[in-house]
């Protein structure tokens, strides 16, 4: 076994046992590399090795670090093993999370002003799942708490950094592309063609021949 293969094996083991993405600086420290470029090259080499179609894992760069993740193609098999469906966020939680992600730092009152409903329960869920964190307090009356997204948020959605979030314009374009064009009137259903053996409609009945014509009214005397 050559040195390059041993190094990839060590990296693979480190990423496998890590409970959270390992930053490049941490990997450099563990491997004892003087140049971070050397560490990054080793990580990229491992990622390339795992791109083989016979491998079920891949190197994923998220939340400022690297981790091993299962390939999307294997998700159905993993769910058979776990026999449970992954926990999903409710629509209300996703809407609230999107507001926080794009407007952070933001207060609870500001979130409720945008959504138009109370968000106490939703915020509790997001905080318990670690997707949202408290950033401090706003310098105004009452000093309300400011909220923002966490590193767990980046991991959950597979983002390297907040800059990877789609822009609001991109989201609007995506939503618009999925909606039918309201400016176009709905197409009228085609008129069914008459059957080949259908009889033509009967013409108006003609008056019988020789029928007396009505007499004109009599002139006044």
Short mmCIF file of C-alpha atoms in Angstrom, two decimals:
data_model
loop_
_atom_site.label_atom_id
_atom_site.label_comp_id
_atom_site.label_asym_id
_atom_site.label_seq_id
_atom_site.Cartn_x
_atom_site.Cartn_y
_atom_site.Cartn_z
CA UNK A 1 0.00 0.00 0.00
CA UNK A 2 1.58 3.27 -1.10
CA UNK A 3 1.66 6.47 0.94
CA UNK A 4 -1.02 8.24 -1.13
CA UNK A 5 -3.50 5.42 -0.55
CA UNK A 6 -2.73 5.35 3.18
CA UNK A 7 -3.32 9.10 3.39
CA UNK A 8 -6.70 8.78 1.65
CA UNK A 9 -7.63 5.97 4.03
CA UNK A 10 -6.80 8.17 7.03
CA UNK A 11 -8.85 11.05 5.61
CA UNK A 12 -11.78 8.76 4.91
CA UNK A 13 -11.69 7.45 8.48
CA UNK A 14 -11.50 10.98 9.95
CA UNK A 15 -14.46 12.21 7.94
CA UNK A 16 -16.40 9.06 8.81
CA UNK A 17 -16.09 9.37 12.59
CA UNK A 18 -16.47 13.17 12.78
CA UNK A 19 -19.83 14.28 14.18
CA UNK A 20 -19.72 17.55 12.25
CA UNK A 21 -17.96 18.82 9.11
CA UNK A 22 -14.20 19.12 9.65
CA UNK A 23 -12.68 22.45 8.58
CA UNK A 24 -9.61 22.33 6.35
CA UNK A 25 -7.50 23.86 9.11
CA UNK A 26 -8.46 21.04 11.49
CA UNK A 27 -7.60 18.39 8.93
CA UNK A 28 -4.28 20.12 8.26
CA UNK A 29 -3.51 20.07 11.98
CA UNK A 30 -4.35 16.36 12.34
CA UNK A 31 -2.38 15.32 9.25
CA UNK A 32 0.57 17.53 10.20
CA UNK A 33 0.73 19.31 6.83
CA UNK A 34 2.69 22.53 6.58
CA UNK A 35 0.79 23.78 3.55
CA UNK A 36 -3.05 23.83 3.59
CA UNK A 37 -2.97 23.35 -0.18
CA UNK A 38 -1.50 19.89 0.41
CA UNK A 39 -4.37 18.98 2.73
CA UNK A 40 -6.96 20.31 0.31
CA UNK A 41 -5.39 18.34 -2.55
CA UNK A 42 -5.70 15.16 -0.49
CA UNK A 43 -9.36 15.88 0.24
CA UNK A 44 -10.05 16.50 -3.44
CA UNK A 45 -8.26 13.27 -4.35
CA UNK A 46 -10.43 11.34 -1.89
CA UNK A 47 -13.55 12.98 -3.31
CA UNK A 48 -12.48 11.94 -6.81
CA UNK A 49 -11.90 8.36 -5.66
CA UNK A 50 -15.37 8.20 -4.12
CA UNK A 51 -16.99 9.39 -7.35
CA UNK A 52 -16.68 5.85 -8.70
CA UNK A 53 -20.16 4.41 -9.40
CA UNK A 54 -19.39 1.46 -7.13
CA UNK A 55 -19.11 3.71 -4.05
CA UNK A 56 -22.03 4.67 -1.87
CA UNK A 57 -20.38 7.60 -0.09
CA UNK A 58 -19.12 10.98 -1.24
CA UNK A 59 -17.18 13.92 0.18
CA UNK A 60 -19.46 16.88 0.78
CA UNK A 61 -18.28 20.42 1.52
CA UNK A 62 -20.80 22.10 3.82
CA UNK A 63 -20.84 24.67 6.62
CA UNK A 64 -17.17 25.55 6.13
CA UNK A 65 -15.90 21.98 6.39
CA UNK A 66 -15.87 18.51 4.85
CA UNK A 67 -17.88 15.41 5.72
CA UNK A 68 -18.80 12.04 4.29
CA UNK A 69 -22.37 11.71 3.08
CA UNK A 70 -24.39 8.99 1.43
CA UNK A 71 -25.29 9.36 -2.21
CA UNK A 72 -28.83 10.43 -3.04
CA UNK A 73 -29.29 7.28 -5.12
CA UNK A 74 -28.97 5.18 -1.96
CA UNK A 75 -31.65 7.03 0.03
CA UNK A 76 -34.43 4.50 -0.59
CA UNK A 77 -32.22 1.64 0.62
CA UNK A 78 -31.22 3.57 3.73
CA UNK A 79 -34.85 4.27 4.55
CA UNK A 80 -35.53 0.53 4.34
CA UNK A 81 -32.84 -0.02 6.93
CA UNK A 82 -34.06 2.71 9.23
CA UNK A 83 -37.74 1.92 8.57
CA UNK A 84 -38.60 5.50 9.39
CA UNK A 85 -39.19 8.55 7.27
CA UNK A 86 -36.83 11.48 7.78
CA UNK A 87 -38.34 14.24 9.88
CA UNK A 88 -39.62 17.02 7.66
CA UNK A 89 -40.19 20.64 8.47
CA UNK A 90 -43.73 21.95 8.28
CA UNK A 91 -44.67 24.62 5.76
CA UNK A 92 -44.90 27.18 8.56
CA UNK A 93 -41.42 26.24 9.77
CA UNK A 94 -39.96 26.49 6.27
CA UNK A 95 -41.56 29.89 5.69
CA UNK A 96 -40.24 31.18 9.01
CA UNK A 97 -36.80 29.73 8.35
CA UNK A 98 -36.68 31.37 4.93
CA UNK A 99 -37.52 34.75 6.44
CA UNK A 100 -34.76 34.37 9.02
CA UNK A 101 -32.24 33.21 6.42
CA UNK A 102 -32.81 36.18 4.11
CA UNK A 103 -33.52 38.89 6.71
CA UNK A 104 -31.10 37.97 9.54
CA UNK A 105 -30.44 39.35 12.02
CA UNK A 106 -34.16 39.69 12.73
CA UNK A 107 -36.42 39.85 15.77
CA UNK A 108 -39.43 37.68 16.50
CA UNK A 109 -41.76 40.69 16.13
CA UNK A 110 -40.31 41.45 12.69
CA UNK A 111 -40.84 37.82 11.63
CA UNK A 112 -44.46 37.95 12.80
CA UNK A 113 -45.00 41.23 10.96
CA UNK A 114 -43.89 39.57 7.71
CA UNK A 115 -45.83 36.32 8.21
CA UNK A 116 -48.88 37.94 9.77
CA UNK A 117 -49.20 35.24 12.45
CA UNK A 118 -47.58 34.36 15.77
CA UNK A 119 -44.44 32.22 15.46
CA UNK A 120 -43.84 31.14 19.07
CA UNK A 121 -44.29 27.42 18.44
CA UNK A 122 -42.41 27.46 15.13
CA UNK A 123 -39.46 29.34 16.63
CA UNK A 124 -39.30 26.87 19.51
CA UNK A 125 -39.09 23.99 17.02
CA UNK A 126 -36.37 25.67 14.95
CA UNK A 127 -34.33 26.45 18.07
CA UNK A 128 -34.69 22.90 19.39
CA UNK A 129 -33.51 21.46 16.08
CA UNK A 130 -30.56 23.83 16.06
CA UNK A 131 -31.45 25.42 12.71
CA UNK A 132 -31.77 28.88 14.28
CA UNK A 133 -29.65 30.56 16.94
CA UNK A 134 -29.76 33.75 18.99
CA UNK A 135 -27.30 36.36 17.76
CA UNK A 136 -27.74 39.00 20.46
CA UNK A 137 -30.14 41.82 21.22
CA UNK A 138 -31.31 44.72 19.09
CA UNK A 139 -30.45 48.22 20.32
CA UNK A 140 -34.00 49.50 20.73
CA UNK A 141 -36.68 49.69 23.40
CA UNK A 142 -37.06 46.35 25.17
CA UNK A 143 -33.86 45.03 23.55
CA UNK A 144 -35.55 42.15 21.66
CA UNK A 145 -33.52 39.07 20.77
CA UNK A 146 -32.05 38.87 17.27
CA UNK A 147 -32.17 35.54 15.46
CA UNK A 148 -30.16 34.06 12.61
CA UNK A 149 -29.40 30.72 10.99
CA UNK A 150 -26.81 28.31 12.39
CA UNK A 151 -24.15 25.98 11.06
CA UNK A 152 -26.70 23.18 11.44
CA UNK A 153 -28.89 25.05 8.96
CA UNK A 154 -26.10 24.97 6.38
CA UNK A 155 -25.53 21.26 7.02
CA UNK A 156 -29.22 20.43 6.83
CA UNK A 157 -29.65 22.03 3.40
CA UNK A 158 -26.16 21.24 2.09
CA UNK A 159 -24.87 24.81 1.75
CA UNK A 160 -21.21 25.75 2.10
CA UNK A 161 -22.12 29.26 3.21
CA UNK A 162 -25.04 31.68 3.23
CA UNK A 163 -23.87 33.05 -0.09
CA UNK A 164 -24.98 29.76 -1.68
CA UNK A 165 -28.63 30.56 -0.97
CA UNK A 166 -30.62 31.25 -4.13
CA UNK A 167 -31.45 34.91 -4.60
CA UNK A 168 -35.02 36.11 -4.14
CA UNK A 169 -35.14 36.87 -7.86
CA UNK A 170 -34.15 33.28 -8.68
CA UNK A 171 -36.87 32.00 -6.36
CA UNK A 172 -39.47 34.28 -7.98
CA UNK A 173 -38.41 33.08 -11.43
CA UNK A 174 -38.65 29.45 -10.32
CA UNK A 175 -42.11 29.94 -8.84
CA UNK A 176 -43.23 31.88 -11.90
CA UNK A 177 -42.05 29.13 -14.22
CA UNK A 178 -44.16 26.60 -12.32
CA UNK A 179 -47.36 28.67 -12.45
CA UNK A 180 -49.67 28.68 -15.52
CA UNK A 181 -49.67 31.88 -17.55
CA UNK A 182 -52.73 33.77 -16.32
CA UNK A 183 -52.57 36.19 -19.29
CA UNK A 184 -53.51 33.44 -21.73
CA UNK A 185 -57.25 32.53 -21.81
CA UNK A 186 -57.99 28.85 -21.28
CA UNK A 187 -58.30 26.93 -24.50
CA UNK A 188 -61.86 26.10 -25.52
CA UNK A 189 -62.65 22.41 -25.82
CA UNK A 190 -62.82 21.26 -29.47
CA UNK A 191 -66.28 20.91 -30.98
CA UNK A 192 -67.00 17.21 -31.53
CA UNK A 193 -67.33 16.26 -35.20
CA UNK A 194 -70.69 14.76 -36.25
CA UNK A 195 -70.78 11.02 -36.66
CA UNK A 196 -70.42 9.74 -40.19
CA UNK A 197 -73.82 7.98 -40.15
CA UNK A 198 -75.69 10.88 -38.49
CA UNK A 199 -78.68 12.21 -40.47
CA UNK A 200 -78.60 15.89 -41.49
CA UNK A 201 -80.94 18.14 -39.54
CA UNK A 202 -84.44 18.31 -40.99
CA UNK A 203 -85.30 21.44 -42.96
CA UNK A 204 -88.17 23.63 -41.89
CA UNK A 205 -91.44 22.09 -42.98
CA UNK A 206 -92.81 23.77 -46.13
CA UNK A 207 -96.37 25.00 -46.22
CA UNK A 208 -98.72 22.58 -48.02
CA UNK A 209 -99.33 23.35 -51.68
CA UNK A 210 -102.54 25.14 -52.49
CA UNK A 211 -103.08 26.44 -49.01
CA UNK A 212 -105.26 29.57 -49.07
CA UNK A 213 -103.52 32.84 -48.44
CA UNK A 214 -104.85 34.92 -45.57
CA UNK A 215 -107.35 37.58 -46.72
CA UNK A 216 -106.53 41.23 -46.08
CA UNK A 217 -108.57 42.95 -43.40
CA UNK A 218 -111.79 44.59 -44.58
CA UNK A 219 -111.79 48.33 -45.22
CA UNK A 220 -113.84 50.42 -42.82
CA UNK A 221 -117.23 51.50 -44.18
#
